[in-house]
């Protein structure tokens, strides 16, 4: 009897967890907190560990299972995974639609959806249980990556509702843009080359032989196509709606239409709107809705005649490489920068792009005077991705043997592709360290930007970070272009910086491998800079996000005599070296979600303001959400908030004292405030 009760509880927990997965990943409408969810999963794990005879492959605890593989099994697709033909203008789309109309004798219904820039996979469910996942491969034969796909949190291991006995669907595995930043940050710390884009990162992750490593990467999936089913669906639209009911994640931004102008508007709107999404899209897909008509139209050897892709304009451009300059960073790293003939790209004039390192220049054979292809995605720094050699080429570029700023020898570390200046008193390093310390994400010293830092270092007033707190009005007003008001403003900003949270100071002092996120974790764990300086290796790696390399970097950093002198000086000048309490702040206990593009301020800056006032910023709406902050062109979260009766305010209202109090960021910012 006891075993029967345990089995029933296990099944009940599984169903409850699947339901909350569905609410979170498919609907973006969680109804419990992360903590409550974790407690359910923990309870299930304990029961299964104590009663292993009740473990099943579709249990939520079995997402990461099995030993690392030696190689992937090759599997033949029952139905080939075809590629779509591409169109690059709406005129070509109209020509395609006209061909379909001539072949059928009438205009059909179309399903129009976003084309996700990810990795195509085929998923097989038998009796509602996920049994196999296969890569596209060559279209006929792919790799069995079932274990890796099971690690994707949004992919259900068991379906909901009245699912068919057999279901095979096609989908696109993708990596959110934030996920790429996290992975690349870790790869850089481990001296590995960063992934070029989210698609490469997703593909590389799915082809790892150890599922436990794949599980650490925040992969997601959208299902978009029915391959086979024991249920005789009549239309693609009907199949998508069924996927949704089964708990399969479907991109919600699709429409059913026969109206050409509506389809054209969809393509035009999403070409711009897609840039604000947290995943990459490279176009729009048009499919004939009725399966019977798809069968009449048929396929070619490589692509269906009933569907096409309208590709968004590539955010690439070609221009002339005028020069290569070397930029010296705060760690002494020498980074080559391409000086370009100005070119328009992704809505901005581009005159500089990164060349990464010496190896990259040699690999691509980049030479001054060549034409180069430059790529830019959103706010990402432009990069040179290809070369069009000039007819008469210059000599190959030679990386300098000495620092271009201080003339000290440069060295290349054995385990890195980067080259470093060895100069102890290199002015470039000093300037970059001070600029970083004073930047918004660190001590936020308004008025101490690149030009001012350069001037103060050049004239000898700043020789290190601690010298910031020695500055006096008289020192500044004696310099060219320094009026009394400007000097007073800077001194005031320096005084305010002393009260910044501890995590800002940890970030600002420049520990290798430690950024803003890790700084917050270190503040939470150790509570004071003194405690952090004494932290042991075991204490550091007990923080999940910190690996052996970063732990050793932290210990090595604080063992330096110069660093210890700096910390003592900052303490003597009255900076905050302790974790502050957030009780009593204006937003203590309030949770916010942000949607849409924020005019005049970045999302990270808005998040920082909320956190400094004691609030929390979440990615998803829930019953605990206090407010949805809305920018321009908000997404589906706006409609969800209305359904859940969550208060909606604009970023302008938040910052300009209509809700929570005036902030300095509101000054000189013009907001579009659709809900004021």
XYZ file of C-alpha atoms in Angstrom:
676
model
C 0.000 0.000 0.000
C 2.835 2.356 0.874
C 4.515 1.719 -2.523
C 1.242 2.435 -4.291
C 0.944 5.779 -2.475
C 4.558 6.661 -3.350
C 3.989 5.800 -7.007
C 0.849 7.938 -7.071
C 2.711 10.863 -5.499
C 5.519 10.500 -8.057
C 3.033 10.578 -10.929
C 1.241 13.547 -9.424
C 4.523 15.461 -9.024
C 5.506 14.694 -12.627
C 2.217 15.992 -13.955
C 2.471 19.111 -11.813
C 6.032 19.819 -12.980
C 5.059 19.252 -16.641
C 2.185 21.677 -16.183
C 4.475 24.352 -14.756
C 7.002 23.738 -17.573
C 4.161 24.303 -20.025
C 3.090 27.521 -18.263
C 6.663 28.806 -18.175
C 8.072 27.810 -21.593
C 5.019 27.605 -23.861
C 2.761 30.284 -22.339
C 5.338 32.522 -20.604
C 2.806 32.691 -17.752
C 4.267 30.970 -14.665
C 1.961 30.628 -11.670
C 4.566 29.636 -9.068
C 7.970 31.025 -8.086
C 11.283 29.462 -9.141
C 11.799 28.393 -5.539
C 8.446 26.583 -5.386
C 9.214 24.863 -8.693
C 12.644 23.772 -7.449
C 11.062 22.298 -4.324
C 8.690 20.193 -6.441
C 11.580 18.907 -8.544
C 13.673 18.217 -5.450
C 10.848 16.209 -3.869
C 10.465 14.162 -7.067
C 14.213 13.466 -7.246
C 14.280 12.247 -3.654
C 11.312 9.923 -4.152
C 12.815 8.470 -7.331
C 16.225 7.983 -5.704
C 14.559 6.104 -2.851
C 12.360 4.124 -5.270
C 14.370 3.680 -8.492
C 11.926 1.074 -9.810
C 9.488 3.935 -10.504
C 11.903 6.009 -12.657
C 10.738 6.396 -16.260
C 12.476 7.988 -19.258
C 9.836 10.714 -19.548
C 10.296 11.885 -15.938
C 11.371 15.569 -15.613
C 14.362 14.331 -13.593
C 15.738 12.447 -16.606
C 16.632 15.432 -18.766
C 20.329 14.798 -18.185
C 20.944 11.080 -18.346
C 23.338 8.620 -19.896
C 27.109 8.562 -20.202
C 29.089 10.663 -22.688
C 28.907 9.162 -26.195
C 31.840 8.074 -28.324
C 29.987 9.171 -31.455
C 26.452 9.866 -32.720
C 24.376 7.144 -34.328
C 23.402 7.897 -37.943
C 19.640 7.728 -38.576
C 17.740 7.897 -41.872
C 14.767 10.274 -41.888
C 11.481 8.553 -42.740
C 10.556 11.728 -44.613
C 13.460 13.878 -45.910
C 14.097 17.218 -44.177
C 13.993 19.623 -47.130
C 15.410 23.124 -47.323
C 13.364 26.172 -48.260
C 13.960 28.256 -51.356
C 14.803 31.855 -50.484
C 13.442 35.145 -51.774
C 15.130 38.469 -51.066
C 12.441 41.008 -51.956
C 8.675 41.114 -51.659
C 8.483 41.259 -55.464
C 10.035 37.772 -55.503
C 7.506 36.685 -52.863
C 4.673 37.901 -55.127
C 6.169 35.962 -58.055
C 6.240 32.818 -55.902
C 2.636 33.316 -54.779
C 1.593 33.852 -58.418
C 3.270 30.566 -59.466
C 1.339 28.746 -56.744
C -1.896 30.416 -57.867
C -1.324 29.328 -61.501
C -0.553 25.751 -60.437
C -3.712 25.472 -58.293
C -6.021 27.667 -60.350
C -6.864 29.859 -57.331
C -5.210 31.723 -54.413
C -4.805 29.525 -51.317
C -4.639 30.442 -47.630
C -1.154 31.103 -46.298
C 0.377 30.613 -42.871
C 3.061 33.232 -42.348
C 5.563 32.784 -39.516
C 9.015 33.883 -38.387
C 12.058 31.991 -39.657
C 14.134 31.157 -36.574
C 17.898 31.239 -37.145
C 18.783 28.013 -35.381
C 19.492 24.335 -35.988
C 16.860 22.169 -37.663
C 15.869 18.953 -35.868
C 13.232 16.237 -36.124
C 11.432 15.063 -32.950
C 9.568 11.781 -32.580
C 6.906 11.117 -29.903
C 5.433 7.653 -29.415
C 2.365 7.388 -27.180
C 3.120 10.923 -26.060
C 6.703 10.174 -24.944
C 9.728 11.780 -26.602
C 11.719 8.858 -27.994
C 14.126 10.218 -30.594
C 15.615 13.460 -31.903
C 17.605 13.722 -35.129
C 19.594 16.522 -36.768
C 18.848 17.591 -40.348
C 22.193 16.221 -41.545
C 22.158 16.058 -45.361
C 18.355 16.014 -45.375
C 18.158 12.219 -45.698
C 20.429 11.045 -42.867
C 21.081 12.865 -39.588
C 22.672 12.313 -36.167
C 20.716 10.857 -33.247
C 21.032 13.633 -30.609
C 18.163 12.459 -28.388
C 20.094 12.786 -25.111
C 21.208 16.319 -25.937
C 17.699 17.399 -26.945
C 16.288 16.029 -23.682
C 18.348 18.638 -21.813
C 16.354 21.496 -23.410
C 14.099 22.759 -20.640
C 11.250 23.858 -22.929
C 11.020 20.547 -24.787
C 8.390 18.294 -23.154
C 9.465 14.710 -22.520
C 5.779 13.767 -22.400
C 2.902 15.467 -24.194
C -0.366 16.774 -22.772
C -3.943 16.014 -23.724
C -5.245 13.800 -26.542
C -1.950 13.322 -28.304
C -1.560 10.986 -31.293
C 0.025 7.544 -30.905
C 2.791 8.606 -33.294
C 3.919 12.183 -33.881
C 6.966 13.445 -35.755
C 7.534 17.183 -35.882
C 10.304 19.448 -37.134
C 11.640 22.371 -35.190
C 14.476 24.807 -34.737
C 16.816 24.676 -31.741
C 18.119 28.123 -30.892
C 20.132 29.936 -28.278
C 18.777 33.190 -26.803
C 21.019 36.210 -27.351
C 21.595 36.514 -23.605
C 22.633 32.874 -23.577
C 25.297 33.586 -26.198
C 26.714 36.372 -24.034
C 26.924 34.037 -21.030
C 28.555 31.200 -22.995
C 31.065 33.488 -24.710
C 31.956 35.130 -21.412
C 32.799 31.695 -20.020
C 34.702 30.651 -23.152
C 36.817 33.799 -23.027
C 37.627 33.099 -19.362
C 38.746 29.603 -20.397
C 40.824 31.059 -23.285
C 38.541 29.481 -25.887
C 37.437 31.362 -29.017
C 33.934 32.866 -28.625
C 31.107 31.666 -30.865
C 30.448 34.033 -33.757
C 26.653 33.933 -33.396
C 23.756 32.157 -31.686
C 23.342 29.617 -34.501
C 26.964 28.465 -34.316
C 26.677 28.208 -30.541
C 23.471 26.137 -30.776
C 24.958 23.838 -33.409
C 28.187 23.383 -31.450
C 26.225 22.621 -28.295
C 23.997 19.985 -29.922
C 27.050 18.177 -31.287
C 28.794 17.815 -27.922
C 29.123 14.179 -26.914
C 28.469 14.804 -23.205
C 24.817 15.698 -22.398
C 25.830 17.045 -18.969
C 27.768 19.835 -20.704
C 24.885 20.532 -23.107
C 22.569 20.872 -20.104
C 24.573 23.875 -18.893
C 23.789 25.786 -22.088
C 20.398 27.567 -22.154
C 19.141 26.082 -25.434
C 15.512 26.542 -26.440
C 13.338 25.192 -29.266
C 10.365 26.193 -31.426
C 8.374 23.471 -33.214
C 7.085 24.600 -36.620
C 6.202 21.709 -38.936
C 4.257 18.436 -38.874
C 6.161 15.574 -40.491
C 3.963 12.583 -39.666
C 1.055 11.869 -37.337
C -1.528 9.178 -36.605
C -4.064 12.046 -36.510
C -5.086 13.150 -40.062
C -4.645 16.915 -39.793
C -6.090 18.888 -42.692
C -4.165 22.161 -42.343
C -0.845 23.463 -41.114
C -2.645 26.030 -38.940
C -4.649 23.249 -37.266
C -1.409 21.335 -36.590
C 0.250 24.379 -34.984
C -2.726 24.852 -32.675
C -2.543 21.158 -31.724
C 1.200 21.425 -30.995
C 0.392 24.226 -28.602
C -2.236 22.106 -26.794
C 0.207 19.193 -26.527
C 2.654 21.457 -24.684
C 5.106 21.794 -27.578
C 6.718 25.255 -27.764
C 5.439 27.097 -30.846
C 6.509 30.606 -31.811
C 3.337 32.661 -31.232
C 4.005 35.221 -33.974
C 2.224 33.516 -36.903
C -0.836 34.528 -38.918
C -3.322 32.880 -41.316
C -4.154 35.068 -44.309
C -5.166 35.272 -47.977
C -4.675 39.038 -48.040
C -1.460 39.970 -49.893
C -1.297 43.425 -48.286
C -1.586 41.858 -44.810
C 1.202 39.398 -45.627
C 3.380 42.219 -46.966
C 2.758 44.252 -43.809
C 3.709 41.246 -41.667
C 7.030 40.892 -43.540
C 7.776 44.604 -43.333
C 6.867 44.961 -39.645
C 8.785 41.895 -38.491
C 11.931 42.791 -40.435
C 12.284 45.673 -37.982
C 10.456 44.275 -34.956
C 12.428 41.010 -34.883
C 15.581 42.888 -33.855
C 14.069 43.409 -30.393
C 13.502 39.673 -29.843
C 15.829 37.704 -27.576
C 16.457 35.162 -30.348
C 17.767 35.563 -33.879
C 15.462 35.421 -36.881
C 16.630 35.752 -40.468
C 13.350 36.003 -42.311
C 9.706 35.021 -42.714
C 8.321 31.675 -43.934
C 5.182 31.407 -46.119
C 3.444 28.010 -46.324
C 0.288 26.949 -48.139
C -2.098 26.111 -45.306
C -4.002 23.043 -46.604
C -2.040 19.771 -46.635
C -4.059 18.498 -49.610
C -2.872 21.478 -51.652
C 0.701 20.981 -50.439
C 0.488 17.449 -51.848
C -0.748 18.729 -55.210
C 2.112 21.235 -55.440
C 4.703 18.653 -54.365
C 8.439 19.126 -53.945
C 11.637 19.344 -55.920
C 14.690 17.259 -54.994
C 15.695 19.774 -52.324
C 12.751 22.053 -51.486
C 8.931 22.161 -51.277
C 6.967 24.025 -53.983
C 4.350 25.063 -51.419
C 6.622 27.145 -49.175
C 9.318 29.796 -49.407
C 11.418 31.974 -47.133
C 11.540 35.760 -47.383
C 15.020 36.620 -46.087
C 15.582 39.834 -44.151
C 18.248 42.188 -45.440
C 21.638 41.045 -44.197
C 23.265 43.519 -41.828
C 26.528 43.385 -43.707
C 28.410 45.845 -45.860
C 31.707 46.105 -47.714
C 34.115 48.997 -47.379
C 37.813 49.819 -47.627
C 40.238 49.030 -44.805
C 42.168 52.264 -44.313
C 44.373 51.240 -41.408
C 44.846 48.871 -38.469
C 45.299 50.469 -35.055
C 46.252 48.723 -31.837
C 44.123 49.428 -28.769
C 45.610 48.666 -25.343
C 43.060 47.522 -22.755
C 43.046 47.813 -18.967
C 44.628 44.353 -18.638
C 47.354 45.260 -21.135
C 45.772 43.179 -23.922
C 46.561 44.490 -27.414
C 43.469 44.418 -29.640
C 43.702 45.239 -33.368
C 40.981 47.597 -34.611
C 40.061 48.092 -38.266
C 39.854 51.752 -39.344
C 37.294 51.781 -42.143
C 36.060 54.074 -44.833
C 32.710 55.020 -43.209
C 29.787 52.846 -44.304
C 26.102 52.585 -43.282
C 25.280 49.353 -41.483
C 22.259 48.359 -39.375
C 21.124 51.962 -39.078
C 24.491 53.407 -38.057
C 27.630 54.835 -39.650
C 30.480 52.391 -39.084
C 34.105 53.527 -39.240
C 35.733 51.000 -36.873
C 35.449 47.243 -36.378
C 37.201 44.644 -34.273
C 39.791 42.306 -35.772
C 39.979 40.197 -32.573
C 43.660 39.188 -32.503
C 46.833 38.490 -34.488
C 45.735 34.968 -35.437
C 42.480 36.259 -36.926
C 44.348 38.749 -39.137
C 46.684 36.013 -40.385
C 43.902 33.470 -40.881
C 41.829 35.845 -43.042
C 44.927 37.452 -44.601
C 43.595 40.932 -43.846
C 45.724 43.706 -45.338
C 45.455 47.477 -45.307
C 43.979 48.684 -48.613
C 41.757 45.607 -49.120
C 37.998 45.830 -49.191
C 36.490 44.026 -46.219
C 33.062 42.673 -45.367
C 31.759 44.037 -42.072
C 28.913 42.547 -40.050
C 26.885 44.082 -37.233
C 23.964 42.642 -35.310
C 21.965 45.010 -33.092
C 24.237 46.629 -30.529
C 27.060 44.130 -31.069
C 30.455 45.641 -31.942
C 31.008 45.465 -35.729
C 33.467 42.829 -36.890
C 35.348 42.053 -40.097
C 34.119 38.688 -41.422
C 35.736 38.527 -44.848
C 38.207 40.078 -47.273
C 38.049 41.116 -50.933
C 41.738 41.450 -51.867
C 42.848 44.572 -53.679
C 44.355 44.074 -57.167
C 47.672 45.399 -55.910
C 47.969 44.327 -52.296
C 50.071 45.757 -49.496
C 52.423 43.614 -47.451
C 50.865 41.370 -44.754
C 50.208 43.226 -41.515
C 52.864 42.716 -38.835
C 51.774 42.804 -35.222
C 53.933 45.149 -33.128
C 56.716 43.727 -30.972
C 56.399 46.590 -28.495
C 53.450 48.409 -26.929
C 52.356 51.319 -29.171
C 51.745 53.457 -26.063
C 54.686 52.832 -23.703
C 57.128 50.923 -25.994
C 57.458 48.085 -23.471
C 57.932 44.584 -24.985
C 54.784 42.590 -25.661
C 54.308 38.909 -24.871
C 51.910 36.204 -25.951
C 50.747 33.835 -23.228
C 51.176 30.187 -24.118
C 47.518 29.251 -23.627
C 45.990 32.340 -25.259
C 45.659 33.980 -28.667
C 46.089 37.403 -27.044
C 49.211 39.537 -26.825
C 49.919 41.688 -23.745
C 51.969 44.775 -22.930
C 54.517 44.123 -20.168
C 54.805 47.784 -19.158
C 54.095 48.277 -15.437
C 53.322 51.982 -15.845
C 51.715 51.862 -19.285
C 49.495 54.961 -19.535
C 46.990 53.191 -21.799
C 46.349 50.530 -19.162
C 46.072 53.126 -16.420
C 43.557 55.139 -18.466
C 41.432 52.090 -19.331
C 41.392 50.901 -15.681
C 40.288 54.322 -14.434
C 37.659 54.649 -17.201
C 36.259 51.228 -16.318
C 36.224 51.983 -12.591
C 34.288 55.220 -13.253
C 31.887 53.726 -15.822
C 28.125 53.379 -15.290
C 28.248 49.676 -14.539
C 30.850 50.245 -11.828
C 31.205 53.371 -9.630
C 29.195 55.554 -12.058
C 31.274 58.754 -11.715
C 29.476 61.167 -14.029
C 31.945 63.414 -15.841
C 34.923 61.064 -15.636
C 34.763 59.722 -19.174
C 37.452 58.875 -21.708
C 38.518 62.429 -22.602
C 38.648 63.680 -19.022
C 40.551 60.598 -17.834
C 43.038 61.019 -20.658
C 43.583 64.678 -19.758
C 44.011 63.983 -16.034
C 46.443 61.106 -16.616
C 48.443 63.107 -19.164
C 48.864 66.025 -16.773
C 49.861 63.743 -13.880
C 46.825 64.218 -11.622
C 45.788 60.568 -11.987
C 48.336 57.775 -11.762
C 45.939 55.122 -10.486
C 42.360 54.514 -9.351
C 42.975 55.755 -5.809
C 44.051 59.166 -7.142
C 40.434 59.847 -8.155
C 39.678 60.484 -4.480
C 42.604 62.901 -4.068
C 41.255 65.338 -6.678
C 40.371 68.860 -5.513
C 38.498 71.661 -7.218
C 41.659 73.749 -7.331
C 43.507 70.977 -9.208
C 40.822 70.919 -11.882
C 40.154 74.627 -12.349
C 43.852 75.190 -13.025
C 43.506 73.058 -16.188
C 42.388 74.278 -19.637
C 38.596 74.151 -20.287
C 37.734 73.566 -16.618
C 35.205 76.048 -15.284
C 34.325 76.057 -11.572
C 30.898 74.456 -12.147
C 32.376 71.579 -14.136
C 34.957 70.946 -11.402
C 32.295 71.063 -8.655
C 30.096 68.602 -10.554
C 32.929 66.091 -10.896
C 33.950 66.367 -7.224
C 30.295 65.865 -6.267
C 30.032 62.762 -8.478
C 33.216 61.364 -6.932
C 31.749 61.825 -3.428
C 28.523 60.080 -4.449
C 30.501 57.124 -5.798
C 31.696 56.332 -2.261
C 28.159 55.165 -1.424
C 27.837 52.782 -4.379
C 26.908 49.149 -3.567
C 29.756 46.756 -2.850
C 29.139 44.743 -6.048
C 29.878 47.866 -8.116
C 33.228 48.258 -6.369
C 34.065 44.567 -6.870
C 33.293 44.975 -10.559
C 35.223 48.253 -10.799
C 38.566 47.129 -9.388
C 39.044 44.882 -12.390
C 39.420 41.293 -11.190
C 40.191 39.163 -14.286
C 37.166 37.095 -15.322
C 34.794 38.908 -12.965
C 32.024 41.034 -14.447
C 28.848 42.608 -13.107
C 26.914 39.337 -12.637
C 29.749 37.564 -10.839
C 30.295 40.663 -8.676
C 26.719 40.447 -7.405
C 27.218 36.757 -6.561
C 30.446 37.548 -4.677
C 28.710 40.332 -2.734
C 25.905 37.959 -1.747
C 28.298 35.188 -0.737
C 30.911 37.138 1.233
C 29.161 40.329 2.366
C 32.321 42.464 2.493
C 35.475 43.119 0.511
C 37.585 41.989 3.474
C 35.850 38.603 3.476
C 36.233 38.291 -0.283
C 39.965 39.038 -0.055
C 40.331 36.155 2.419
C 38.156 33.737 0.437
C 39.533 30.250 -0.106
C 39.481 28.312 -3.355
C 36.807 25.929 -2.012
C 34.592 28.833 -0.922
C 34.839 30.436 -4.340
C 34.080 27.358 -6.423
C 31.116 26.579 -4.177
C 29.416 29.371 -6.149
C 27.902 27.525 -9.121
C 28.800 30.172 -11.713
C 32.481 30.334 -10.698
C 34.882 27.742 -12.101
C 38.451 26.822 -11.133
C 40.059 29.367 -13.482
C 38.055 32.315 -12.150
C 38.568 31.196 -8.545
C 42.333 31.148 -9.067
C 42.208 34.538 -10.799
C 40.394 36.052 -7.784
C 42.885 34.603 -5.295
C 45.857 35.699 -7.416
C 44.415 39.209 -7.837
C 44.005 39.854 -4.114
C 47.446 38.406 -3.324
C 49.115 41.297 -5.181
C 50.664 43.963 -2.987
C 49.503 46.781 -5.302
C 45.898 45.544 -5.076
C 46.046 45.353 -1.284
C 47.373 48.937 -1.171
C 44.544 50.046 -3.478
C 41.858 48.428 -1.295
C 43.334 50.016 1.838
C 43.385 53.424 0.156
C 39.756 53.093 -0.987
C 38.772 52.104 2.536
C 40.618 55.129 3.960
C 38.825 57.408 1.487
C 35.484 56.160 2.804
C 34.216 53.913 0.011
C 31.565 51.331 0.815
C 33.281 47.979 1.373
C 30.286 46.249 2.984
C 27.092 44.780 1.592
C 24.294 47.272 2.245
C 20.800 46.464 3.435
C 17.935 47.066 1.003
C 15.241 47.410 3.646
C 13.146 50.535 3.369
C 14.118 51.419 -0.219
C 11.375 52.688 -2.525
C 11.038 49.457 -4.532
C 11.861 46.852 -1.874
C 9.760 43.736 -2.454
C 8.496 44.822 -5.897
C 9.039 42.775 -9.065
C 9.222 44.255 -12.573
C 9.208 42.905 -16.109
C 10.374 45.041 -19.049
C 9.126 44.742 -22.635
C 9.781 46.714 -25.806
C 12.569 49.081 -26.844
C 13.353 51.740 -24.234
C 14.047 55.169 -25.740
C 16.957 57.144 -24.311
C 18.252 54.553 -21.863
C 19.413 50.953 -22.181
C 17.529 48.083 -20.625
C 20.540 47.266 -18.440
C 20.585 50.819 -17.096
C 16.874 50.665 -16.304
C 17.423 47.334 -14.560
C 20.263 48.855 -12.534
C 18.043 51.731 -11.349
C 15.331 49.304 -10.210
C 17.814 47.117 -8.337
C 19.429 50.108 -6.630
C 15.996 51.081 -5.345
C 15.535 47.586 -3.889
C 13.391 46.091 -6.659
C 13.872 42.980 -8.793
C 13.704 42.570 -12.579
C 12.333 39.273 -13.893
C 12.183 37.867 -17.426
C 8.662 36.445 -17.200
C 5.317 37.695 -15.913
C 3.736 35.953 -12.938
C 1.135 36.669 -10.280
C 3.952 38.246 -8.239
C 4.793 40.843 -10.928
C 4.182 44.334 -9.536
C 4.469 46.274 -12.811
C 5.137 45.726 -16.509
C 7.358 48.536 -17.825
C 6.568 49.137 -21.496
C 8.781 50.670 -24.175
C 8.222 51.131 -27.900
C 6.830 48.198 -29.920
C 6.081 45.961 -26.915
C 5.787 42.212 -27.401
C 3.276 39.612 -26.290
C 3.968 40.361 -22.624
C 1.771 43.463 -22.937
C -1.260 41.331 -23.830
C -0.413 38.829 -21.093
C -0.188 41.629 -18.518
C -3.621 42.906 -19.539
C -5.090 39.421 -19.153
C -3.497 39.063 -15.715
C -4.507 42.610 -14.646
C -0.877 43.545 -13.977
C -0.342 47.339 -13.795
C 1.281 48.717 -16.971
C 3.502 51.829 -17.027
C 5.894 53.369 -19.520
C 9.629 53.762 -18.916
C 9.089 57.522 -18.980
C 6.512 57.344 -16.208
C 8.817 55.218 -14.108
C 11.771 57.551 -14.438
C 9.994 60.901 -14.425
C 8.409 60.794 -10.988
C 4.925 59.709 -12.074
C 5.189 56.487 -10.105
C 8.235 55.955 -7.924
C 10.393 59.029 -7.688
C 12.599 61.209 -9.802
C 15.916 59.804 -11.016
C 18.808 61.573 -12.683
C 18.500 59.311 -15.745
C 15.178 60.981 -16.550
C 16.843 64.304 -17.267
C 17.342 65.169 -20.948
C 15.615 61.960 -22.073
C 12.608 62.142 -24.362
C 10.261 59.187 -23.891
C 7.432 57.911 -26.031
C 4.887 57.077 -23.364
C 1.923 55.262 -24.963
C 0.221 54.484 -21.644
C 0.576 57.832 -19.855
